[in-house]
Amino acid sequence: MRKLVTVFTIIAFLAGCSGLPFAPVQQESLSQHLDKVKSNLSALPADIVHSPNPLWTALTSTDLLGVCMVADIATTAVALNSGKFVEANPVLKPFIGPHNFVPLILVSALIWYAVWRYNEPKLTAFANVIKCGVVAHNLFVIHGAGIMH
């Protein structure tokens, strides 16, 4: 459990560093909460807030890709180390297992390099959809198996 808390603390820290509004909501009045939401929104990069299509701007963000890659590695590590799951990706399955995540990290690094090298918004959006979707799937599976509550 301590490892899981550490992993998610790192993810939360990285999300905070990327400028995402990521803070727990405390007991407060509605007007205080709305003021905090406004200040969190002002902390977002200006190109996302003032974009005509904020969803597309977020999807093409390399910051989001970095957060999803770290979360993918962390959630895969938690699932595989529990002993209840094996890697679902048929390409990585023969190479990855409990305590052996180097191939997963290398694949993430190659994806990051391709996105950085080609600097194509559609490629970045595609990578974000895939990586963040994998994270959502991993969290669903981990929670359903009772590994994480």
CSV table of N, CA and C in Angstrom, one decimal:
chain,number,residue,atom,x,y,z
A,1,MET,N,0.8,-1.2,0.0
A,1,MET,CA,0.0,0.0,0.0
A,1,MET,C,0.9,1.3,0.0
A,2,ARG,N,2.0,1.2,0.7
A,2,ARG,CA,2.9,2.3,0.8
A,2,ARG,C,3.4,2.7,-0.6
A,3,LYS,N,3.8,1.6,-1.4
A,3,LYS,CA,4.3,1.9,-2.7
A,3,LYS,C,3.2,2.5,-3.6
A,4,LEU,N,2.0,2.1,-3.5
A,4,LEU,CA,0.9,2.7,-4.2
A,4,LEU,C,0.7,4.1,-3.9
A,5,VAL,N,0.8,4.5,-2.6
A,5,VAL,CA,0.6,5.9,-2.2
A,5,VAL,C,1.8,6.7,-2.8
A,6,THR,N,3.0,6.1,-2.8
A,6,THR,CA,4.2,6.8,-3.3
A,6,THR,C,4.0,7.1,-4.8
A,7,VAL,N,3.6,6.1,-5.5
A,7,VAL,CA,3.4,6.2,-7.0
A,7,VAL,C,2.4,7.3,-7.3
A,8,PHE,N,1.2,7.3,-6.6
A,8,PHE,CA,0.2,8.3,-6.9
A,8,PHE,C,0.6,9.7,-6.4
A,9,THR,N,1.5,9.7,-5.4
A,9,THR,CA,2.0,11.0,-5.0
A,9,THR,C,2.9,11.6,-6.1
A,10,ILE,N,3.7,10.8,-6.7
A,10,ILE,CA,4.6,11.2,-7.8
A,10,ILE,C,3.7,11.7,-8.9
A,11,ILE,N,2.7,10.9,-9.3
A,11,ILE,CA,1.8,11.3,-10.4
A,11,ILE,C,1.1,12.7,-10.1
A,12,ALA,N,0.7,12.9,-8.8
A,12,ALA,CA,0.0,14.1,-8.4
A,12,ALA,C,1.0,15.3,-8.5
A,13,PHE,N,2.3,15.0,-8.1
A,13,PHE,CA,3.3,16.0,-8.2
A,13,PHE,C,3.6,16.4,-9.6
A,14,LEU,N,3.7,15.4,-10.5
A,14,LEU,CA,3.9,15.7,-11.9
A,14,LEU,C,2.7,16.5,-12.5
A,15,ALA,N,1.5,16.1,-12.2
A,15,ALA,CA,0.4,16.8,-12.7
A,15,ALA,C,0.4,18.3,-12.2
A,16,GLY,N,0.8,18.5,-10.9
A,16,GLY,CA,0.9,19.8,-10.4
A,16,GLY,C,2.0,20.7,-11.1
A,17,CYS,N,3.1,20.0,-11.5
A,17,CYS,CA,4.2,20.7,-12.2
A,17,CYS,C,3.8,21.1,-13.6
A,18,SER,N,2.9,20.3,-14.2
A,18,SER,CA,2.5,20.5,-15.5
A,18,SER,C,1.5,21.7,-15.7
A,19,GLY,N,1.1,22.2,-14.5
A,19,GLY,CA,0.1,23.3,-14.6
A,19,GLY,C,-1.3,22.9,-14.5
A,20,LEU,N,-1.6,21.7,-14.3
A,20,LEU,CA,-3.0,21.2,-14.2
A,20,LEU,C,-3.5,21.6,-12.8
A,21,PRO,N,-4.8,22.0,-12.7
A,21,PRO,CA,-5.3,22.3,-11.4
A,21,PRO,C,-5.6,21.0,-10.7
A,22,PHE,N,-4.8,20.6,-9.8
A,22,PHE,CA,-4.9,19.3,-9.1
A,22,PHE,C,-4.7,19.5,-7.6
A,23,ALA,N,-5.8,19.8,-7.0
A,23,ALA,CA,-5.7,20.0,-5.5
A,23,ALA,C,-7.0,19.5,-4.9
A,24,PRO,N,-7.0,19.0,-3.7
A,24,PRO,CA,-8.2,18.5,-3.1
A,24,PRO,C,-9.1,19.7,-2.7
A,25,VAL,N,-10.4,19.5,-2.7
A,25,VAL,CA,-11.3,20.5,-2.4
A,25,VAL,C,-11.6,20.4,-0.9
A,26,GLN,N,-11.5,21.5,-0.1
A,26,GLN,CA,-11.8,21.4,1.3
A,26,GLN,C,-13.2,22.0,1.6
A,27,GLN,N,-13.6,21.8,2.8
A,27,GLN,CA,-15.0,22.2,3.2
A,27,GLN,C,-14.9,23.8,3.1
A,28,GLU,N,-15.8,24.4,2.3
A,28,GLU,CA,-15.8,25.8,2.1
A,28,GLU,C,-17.2,26.2,1.5
A,29,SER,N,-17.4,27.5,1.5
A,29,SER,CA,-18.7,27.9,0.9
A,29,SER,C,-18.6,27.8,-0.6
A,30,LEU,N,-19.7,27.9,-1.3
A,30,LEU,CA,-19.8,27.8,-2.7
A,30,LEU,C,-19.0,29.0,-3.4
A,31,SER,N,-19.1,30.2,-2.8
A,31,SER,CA,-18.4,31.3,-3.4
A,31,SER,C,-16.9,31.2,-3.3
A,32,GLN,N,-16.4,30.6,-2.1
A,32,GLN,CA,-15.0,30.4,-1.9
A,32,GLN,C,-14.5,29.3,-2.9
A,33,HIS,N,-15.3,28.3,-3.1
A,33,HIS,CA,-15.0,27.2,-4.0
A,33,HIS,C,-14.9,27.8,-5.5
A,34,LEU,N,-15.8,28.6,-5.9
A,34,LEU,CA,-15.8,29.1,-7.2
A,34,LEU,C,-14.6,30.1,-7.4
A,35,ASP,N,-14.3,30.8,-6.4
A,35,ASP,CA,-13.1,31.7,-6.5
A,35,ASP,C,-11.8,30.8,-6.7
A,36,LYS,N,-11.7,29.7,-6.0
A,36,LYS,CA,-10.6,28.8,-6.2
A,36,LYS,C,-10.6,28.2,-7.6
A,37,VAL,N,-11.7,27.8,-8.1
A,37,VAL,CA,-11.8,27.2,-9.4
A,37,VAL,C,-11.3,28.2,-10.4
A,38,LYS,N,-11.8,29.5,-10.3
A,38,LYS,CA,-11.3,30.6,-11.2
A,38,LYS,C,-9.8,30.8,-11.1
A,39,SER,N,-9.3,30.7,-9.9
A,39,SER,CA,-7.8,30.9,-9.8
A,39,SER,C,-7.1,29.7,-10.4
A,40,ASN,N,-7.6,28.5,-10.2
A,40,ASN,CA,-7.0,27.3,-10.9
A,40,ASN,C,-7.1,27.4,-12.4
A,41,LEU,N,-8.2,27.9,-12.9
A,41,LEU,CA,-8.3,28.0,-14.3
A,41,LEU,C,-7.3,29.1,-14.9
A,42,SER,N,-7.0,30.1,-14.1
A,42,SER,CA,-6.1,31.1,-14.5
A,42,SER,C,-4.7,30.6,-14.5
A,43,ALA,N,-4.4,29.5,-13.8
A,43,ALA,CA,-3.1,28.8,-13.8
A,43,ALA,C,-2.9,28.0,-15.0
A,44,LEU,N,-3.9,27.6,-15.7
A,44,LEU,CA,-3.7,26.9,-17.0
A,44,LEU,C,-3.0,27.7,-18.0
A,45,PRO,N,-2.3,27.0,-18.9
A,45,PRO,CA,-1.6,27.8,-20.0
A,45,PRO,C,-2.7,28.6,-20.8
A,46,ALA,N,-2.3,29.8,-21.1
A,46,ALA,CA,-3.2,30.7,-21.8
A,46,ALA,C,-3.7,30.1,-23.1
A,47,ASP,N,-2.9,29.3,-23.8
A,47,ASP,CA,-3.4,28.8,-25.1
A,47,ASP,C,-4.5,27.8,-24.9
A,48,ILE,N,-4.6,27.2,-23.7
A,48,ILE,CA,-5.8,26.3,-23.5
A,48,ILE,C,-7.0,27.1,-23.1
A,49,VAL,N,-6.8,28.0,-22.2
A,49,VAL,CA,-8.0,28.8,-21.7
A,49,VAL,C,-8.6,29.6,-22.8
A,50,HIS,N,-7.8,30.3,-23.7
A,50,HIS,CA,-8.3,31.2,-24.7
A,50,HIS,C,-8.5,30.5,-26.0
A,51,SER,N,-8.3,29.2,-26.1
A,51,SER,CA,-8.4,28.5,-27.4
A,51,SER,C,-9.9,28.5,-27.8
A,52,PRO,N,-10.1,28.5,-29.1
A,52,PRO,CA,-11.5,28.3,-29.5
A,52,PRO,C,-12.0,26.9,-29.3
A,53,ASN,N,-11.1,26.0,-29.2
A,53,ASN,CA,-11.4,24.6,-28.9
A,53,ASN,C,-10.5,24.0,-27.8
A,54,PRO,N,-10.8,24.3,-26.5
A,54,PRO,CA,-9.9,23.9,-25.5
A,54,PRO,C,-9.7,22.4,-25.4
A,55,LEU,N,-10.7,21.5,-25.8
A,55,LEU,CA,-10.5,20.1,-25.8
A,55,LEU,C,-9.3,19.7,-26.8
A,56,TRP,N,-9.3,20.3,-28.0
A,56,TRP,CA,-8.3,20.0,-28.9
A,56,TRP,C,-6.9,20.4,-28.4
A,57,THR,N,-6.9,21.6,-27.8
A,57,THR,CA,-5.7,22.2,-27.3
A,57,THR,C,-5.1,21.2,-26.2
A,58,ALA,N,-6.0,20.8,-25.3
A,58,ALA,CA,-5.6,19.8,-24.3
A,58,ALA,C,-5.1,18.5,-24.9
A,59,LEU,N,-5.8,18.0,-25.9
A,59,LEU,CA,-5.4,16.7,-26.5
A,59,LEU,C,-4.0,16.8,-27.2
A,60,THR,N,-3.7,18.0,-27.7
A,60,THR,CA,-2.4,18.1,-28.4
A,60,THR,C,-1.3,18.6,-27.4
A,61,SER,N,-1.6,18.6,-26.2
A,61,SER,CA,-0.6,19.0,-25.2
A,61,SER,C,0.4,17.9,-24.9
A,62,THR,N,1.7,18.3,-25.0
A,62,THR,CA,2.7,17.3,-24.6
A,62,THR,C,2.8,17.1,-23.1
A,63,ASP,N,2.3,18.1,-22.3
A,63,ASP,CA,2.3,18.0,-20.9
A,63,ASP,C,1.4,16.8,-20.5
A,64,LEU,N,0.2,16.8,-21.1
A,64,LEU,CA,-0.8,15.8,-20.8
A,64,LEU,C,-0.2,14.4,-21.2
A,65,LEU,N,0.5,14.3,-22.3
A,65,LEU,CA,1.1,13.1,-22.7
A,65,LEU,C,2.1,12.6,-21.7
A,66,GLY,N,2.9,13.5,-21.2
A,66,GLY,CA,3.9,13.1,-20.1
A,66,GLY,C,3.3,12.6,-18.9
A,67,VAL,N,2.2,13.2,-18.5
A,67,VAL,CA,1.5,12.8,-17.3
A,67,VAL,C,0.9,11.4,-17.5
A,68,CYS,N,0.3,11.2,-18.7
A,68,CYS,CA,-0.4,9.9,-19.0
A,68,CYS,C,0.7,8.8,-19.2
A,69,MET,N,1.8,9.1,-19.7
A,69,MET,CA,2.9,8.1,-19.8
A,69,MET,C,3.4,7.7,-18.4
A,70,VAL,N,3.6,8.6,-17.5
A,70,VAL,CA,4.0,8.2,-16.2
A,70,VAL,C,2.9,7.4,-15.5
A,71,ALA,N,1.7,7.9,-15.6
A,71,ALA,CA,0.6,7.1,-15.0
A,71,ALA,C,0.4,5.7,-15.6
A,72,ASP,N,0.7,5.6,-16.9
A,72,ASP,CA,0.6,4.3,-17.5
A,72,ASP,C,1.6,3.3,-16.9
A,73,ILE,N,2.8,3.8,-16.8
A,73,ILE,CA,3.9,3.0,-16.2
A,73,ILE,C,3.6,2.6,-14.8
A,74,ALA,N,3.1,3.6,-14.0
A,74,ALA,CA,2.8,3.4,-12.6
A,74,ALA,C,1.7,2.4,-12.4
A,75,THR,N,0.6,2.6,-13.2
A,75,THR,CA,-0.6,1.7,-13.0
A,75,THR,C,-0.3,0.3,-13.5
A,76,THR,N,0.5,0.2,-14.6
A,76,THR,CA,1.0,-1.1,-15.1
A,76,THR,C,1.8,-1.8,-14.0
A,77,ALA,N,2.7,-1.1,-13.4
A,77,ALA,CA,3.6,-1.7,-12.4
A,77,ALA,C,2.8,-2.2,-11.2
A,78,VAL,N,1.8,-1.4,-10.8
A,78,VAL,CA,0.9,-1.8,-9.7
A,78,VAL,C,0.2,-3.1,-10.0
A,79,ALA,N,-0.4,-3.1,-11.2
A,79,ALA,CA,-1.2,-4.3,-11.6
A,79,ALA,C,-0.3,-5.6,-11.8
A,80,LEU,N,0.8,-5.4,-12.4
A,80,LEU,CA,1.7,-6.6,-12.6
A,80,LEU,C,2.3,-7.1,-11.3
A,81,ASN,N,2.7,-6.2,-10.5
A,81,ASN,CA,3.3,-6.6,-9.2
A,81,ASN,C,2.3,-7.2,-8.2
A,82,SER,N,1.0,-7.0,-8.5
A,82,SER,CA,0.0,-7.6,-7.6
A,82,SER,C,0.0,-9.1,-7.8
A,83,GLY,N,0.5,-9.6,-9.0
A,83,GLY,CA,0.5,-11.0,-9.3
A,83,GLY,C,-0.9,-11.5,-9.9
A,84,LYS,N,-1.8,-10.6,-10.0
A,84,LYS,CA,-3.2,-10.9,-10.5
A,84,LYS,C,-3.3,-10.7,-12.0
A,85,PHE,N,-2.4,-10.0,-12.6
A,85,PHE,CA,-2.5,-9.6,-14.0
A,85,PHE,C,-1.2,-9.8,-14.8
A,86,VAL,N,-1.3,-10.0,-16.1
A,86,VAL,CA,-0.2,-10.0,-17.0
A,86,VAL,C,-0.4,-8.9,-18.0
A,87,GLU,N,0.7,-8.5,-18.7
A,87,GLU,CA,0.6,-7.4,-19.7
A,87,GLU,C,-0.4,-7.8,-20.8
A,88,ALA,N,-1.2,-6.9,-21.2
A,88,ALA,CA,-2.2,-7.2,-22.2
A,88,ALA,C,-1.7,-6.8,-23.6
A,89,ASN,N,-0.7,-6.0,-23.7
A,89,ASN,CA,-0.1,-5.6,-25.0
A,89,ASN,C,0.7,-6.8,-25.6
A,90,PRO,N,0.2,-7.4,-26.7
A,90,PRO,CA,0.9,-8.6,-27.2
A,90,PRO,C,2.3,-8.4,-27.6
A,91,VAL,N,2.7,-7.1,-28.0
A,91,VAL,CA,4.1,-6.8,-28.4
A,91,VAL,C,5.0,-6.8,-27.2
A,92,LEU,N,4.5,-6.3,-26.0
A,92,LEU,CA,5.3,-6.2,-24.8
A,92,LEU,C,5.2,-7.4,-23.9
A,93,LYS,N,4.2,-8.2,-24.1
A,93,LYS,CA,3.9,-9.3,-23.2
A,93,LYS,C,5.1,-10.3,-23.0
A,94,PRO,N,5.8,-10.7,-24.0
A,94,PRO,CA,7.0,-11.6,-23.8
A,94,PRO,C,8.1,-10.9,-23.0
A,95,PHE,N,8.2,-9.6,-23.0
A,95,PHE,CA,9.3,-8.9,-22.4
A,95,PHE,C,9.1,-8.3,-21.1
A,96,ILE,N,7.8,-8.1,-20.7
A,96,ILE,CA,7.5,-7.4,-19.5
A,96,ILE,C,6.8,-8.3,-18.4
A,97,GLY,N,7.1,-8.0,-17.2
A,97,GLY,CA,6.6,-8.8,-16.1
A,97,GLY,C,6.8,-8.1,-14.8
A,98,PRO,N,6.4,-8.7,-13.7
A,98,PRO,CA,6.7,-8.1,-12.4
A,98,PRO,C,8.1,-7.7,-12.2
A,99,HIS,N,8.4,-6.5,-11.8
A,99,HIS,CA,9.7,-6.0,-11.5
A,99,HIS,C,10.6,-5.9,-12.8
A,100,ASN,N,10.0,-5.9,-14.0
A,100,ASN,CA,10.7,-5.7,-15.2
A,100,ASN,C,9.9,-4.8,-16.1
A,101,PHE,N,10.1,-3.5,-16.0
A,101,PHE,CA,9.4,-2.5,-16.7
A,101,PHE,C,10.2,-1.7,-17.7
A,102,VAL,N,11.5,-2.2,-17.9
A,102,VAL,CA,12.3,-1.5,-18.9
A,102,VAL,C,11.7,-1.4,-20.3
A,103,PRO,N,11.2,-2.5,-20.8
A,103,PRO,CA,10.6,-2.4,-22.2
A,103,PRO,C,9.4,-1.4,-22.2
A,104,LEU,N,8.6,-1.3,-21.2
A,104,LEU,CA,7.5,-0.4,-21.1
A,104,LEU,C,8.0,1.1,-21.1
A,105,ILE,N,9.1,1.3,-20.3
A,105,ILE,CA,9.7,2.6,-20.3
A,105,ILE,C,10.3,3.0,-21.6
A,106,LEU,N,10.9,2.0,-22.3
A,106,LEU,CA,11.5,2.3,-23.6
A,106,LEU,C,10.5,2.6,-24.6
A,107,VAL,N,9.4,1.9,-24.6
A,107,VAL,CA,8.3,2.2,-25.6
A,107,VAL,C,7.7,3.6,-25.3
A,108,SER,N,7.5,3.9,-24.1
A,108,SER,CA,7.1,5.3,-23.8
A,108,SER,C,8.0,6.3,-24.2
A,109,ALA,N,9.3,6.1,-24.0
A,109,ALA,CA,10.4,7.0,-24.5
A,109,ALA,C,10.3,7.1,-26.0
A,110,LEU,N,10.2,6.0,-26.7
A,110,LEU,CA,10.1,6.1,-28.2
A,110,LEU,C,8.9,6.9,-28.7
A,111,ILE,N,7.7,6.7,-28.0
A,111,ILE,CA,6.5,7.4,-28.3
A,111,ILE,C,6.8,8.9,-28.1
A,112,TRP,N,7.4,9.2,-26.9
A,112,TRP,CA,7.7,10.6,-26.6
A,112,TRP,C,8.6,11.2,-27.7
A,113,TYR,N,9.6,10.5,-28.1
A,113,TYR,CA,10.6,11.0,-29.1
A,113,TYR,C,9.9,11.2,-30.4
A,114,ALA,N,9.0,10.3,-30.8
A,114,ALA,CA,8.3,10.5,-32.1
A,114,ALA,C,7.4,11.7,-32.1
A,115,VAL,N,6.7,11.9,-30.9
A,115,VAL,CA,5.9,13.1,-30.8
A,115,VAL,C,6.7,14.4,-30.8
A,116,TRP,N,7.8,14.4,-30.1
A,116,TRP,CA,8.7,15.5,-30.1
A,116,TRP,C,9.4,15.8,-31.5
A,117,ARG,N,9.8,14.7,-32.1
A,117,ARG,CA,10.5,14.8,-33.4
A,117,ARG,C,9.6,15.3,-34.5
A,118,TYR,N,8.4,14.8,-34.6
A,118,TYR,CA,7.5,15.2,-35.7
A,118,TYR,C,6.7,16.4,-35.4
A,119,ASN,N,6.5,16.7,-34.1
A,119,ASN,CA,5.7,17.9,-33.7
A,119,ASN,C,4.4,18.1,-34.5
A,120,GLU,N,3.7,17.0,-34.6
A,120,GLU,CA,2.4,17.0,-35.4
A,120,GLU,C,1.3,16.9,-34.4
A,121,PRO,N,0.4,17.9,-34.3
A,121,PRO,CA,-0.7,17.9,-33.3
A,121,PRO,C,-1.6,16.7,-33.4
A,122,LYS,N,-1.8,16.1,-34.6
A,122,LYS,CA,-2.7,15.0,-34.7
A,122,LYS,C,-2.0,13.7,-34.1
A,123,LEU,N,-0.7,13.6,-34.3
A,123,LEU,CA,0.1,12.5,-33.7
A,123,LEU,C,0.0,12.6,-32.1
A,124,THR,N,0.2,13.8,-31.6
A,124,THR,CA,0.2,14.1,-30.2
A,124,THR,C,-1.2,13.7,-29.6
A,125,ALA,N,-2.3,14.2,-30.3
A,125,ALA,CA,-3.6,13.9,-29.9
A,125,ALA,C,-3.9,12.4,-29.9
A,126,PHE,N,-3.4,11.7,-30.9
A,126,PHE,CA,-3.6,10.2,-31.0
A,126,PHE,C,-2.9,9.5,-29.8
A,127,ALA,N,-1.6,9.9,-29.6
A,127,ALA,CA,-0.8,9.3,-28.5
A,127,ALA,C,-1.5,9.6,-27.1
A,128,ASN,N,-2.1,10.8,-27.0
A,128,ASN,CA,-2.8,11.2,-25.7
A,128,ASN,C,-4.0,10.3,-25.5
A,129,VAL,N,-4.8,10.1,-26.6
A,129,VAL,CA,-6.0,9.3,-26.5
A,129,VAL,C,-5.6,7.9,-26.1
A,130,ILE,N,-4.6,7.3,-26.7
A,130,ILE,CA,-4.2,5.9,-26.5
A,130,ILE,C,-3.6,5.8,-25.1
A,131,LYS,N,-2.7,6.7,-24.7
A,131,LYS,CA,-2.0,6.5,-23.4
A,131,LYS,C,-3.0,6.8,-22.3
A,132,CYS,N,-3.8,7.9,-22.4
A,132,CYS,CA,-4.7,8.2,-21.3
A,132,CYS,C,-5.8,7.1,-21.2
A,133,GLY,N,-6.2,6.6,-22.3
A,133,GLY,CA,-7.2,5.5,-22.3
A,133,GLY,C,-6.6,4.2,-21.7
A,134,VAL,N,-5.3,3.9,-21.9
A,134,VAL,CA,-4.7,2.8,-21.2
A,134,VAL,C,-4.7,3.0,-19.7
A,135,VAL,N,-4.4,4.3,-19.3
A,135,VAL,CA,-4.4,4.6,-17.8
A,135,VAL,C,-5.8,4.4,-17.3
A,136,ALA,N,-6.8,4.9,-17.9
A,136,ALA,CA,-8.2,4.7,-17.5
A,136,ALA,C,-8.5,3.2,-17.4
A,137,HIS,N,-8.2,2.4,-18.3
A,137,HIS,CA,-8.4,1.0,-18.3
A,137,HIS,C,-7.7,0.4,-17.1
A,138,ASN,N,-6.4,0.7,-17.0
A,138,ASN,CA,-5.6,0.1,-15.9
A,138,ASN,C,-6.2,0.4,-14.5
A,139,LEU,N,-6.7,1.7,-14.3
A,139,LEU,CA,-7.3,2.1,-13.1
A,139,LEU,C,-8.6,1.3,-12.8
A,140,PHE,N,-9.4,1.2,-13.9
A,140,PHE,CA,-10.6,0.4,-13.8
A,140,PHE,C,-10.3,-1.0,-13.4
A,141,VAL,N,-9.4,-1.7,-14.0
A,141,VAL,CA,-9.0,-3.1,-13.7
A,141,VAL,C,-8.5,-3.2,-12.3
A,142,ILE,N,-7.6,-2.3,-11.9
A,142,ILE,CA,-7.0,-2.4,-10.6
A,142,ILE,C,-8.0,-2.2,-9.5
A,143,HIS,N,-8.9,-1.2,-9.7
A,143,HIS,CA,-10.0,-1.0,-8.7
A,143,HIS,C,-10.9,-2.2,-8.7
A,144,GLY,N,-11.3,-2.7,-9.8
A,144,GLY,CA,-12.2,-3.9,-9.9
A,144,GLY,C,-11.6,-5.1,-9.2
A,145,ALA,N,-10.3,-5.3,-9.2
A,145,ALA,CA,-9.7,-6.4,-8.6
A,145,ALA,C,-9.5,-6.2,-7.1
A,146,GLY,N,-9.8,-5.1,-6.6
A,146,GLY,CA,-9.6,-4.8,-5.2
A,146,GLY,C,-8.2,-4.5,-4.8
A,147,ILE,N,-7.3,-4.2,-5.8
A,147,ILE,CA,-5.9,-3.8,-5.5
A,147,ILE,C,-5.9,-2.4,-4.9
A,148,MET,N,-6.7,-1.6,-5.5
A,148,MET,CA,-6.8,-0.2,-5.1
A,148,MET,C,-8.2,0.2,-4.8
A,149,HIS,N,-8.4,0.9,-3.7
A,149,HIS,CA,-9.8,1.3,-3.4
A,149,HIS,C,-9.9,2.8,-3.4
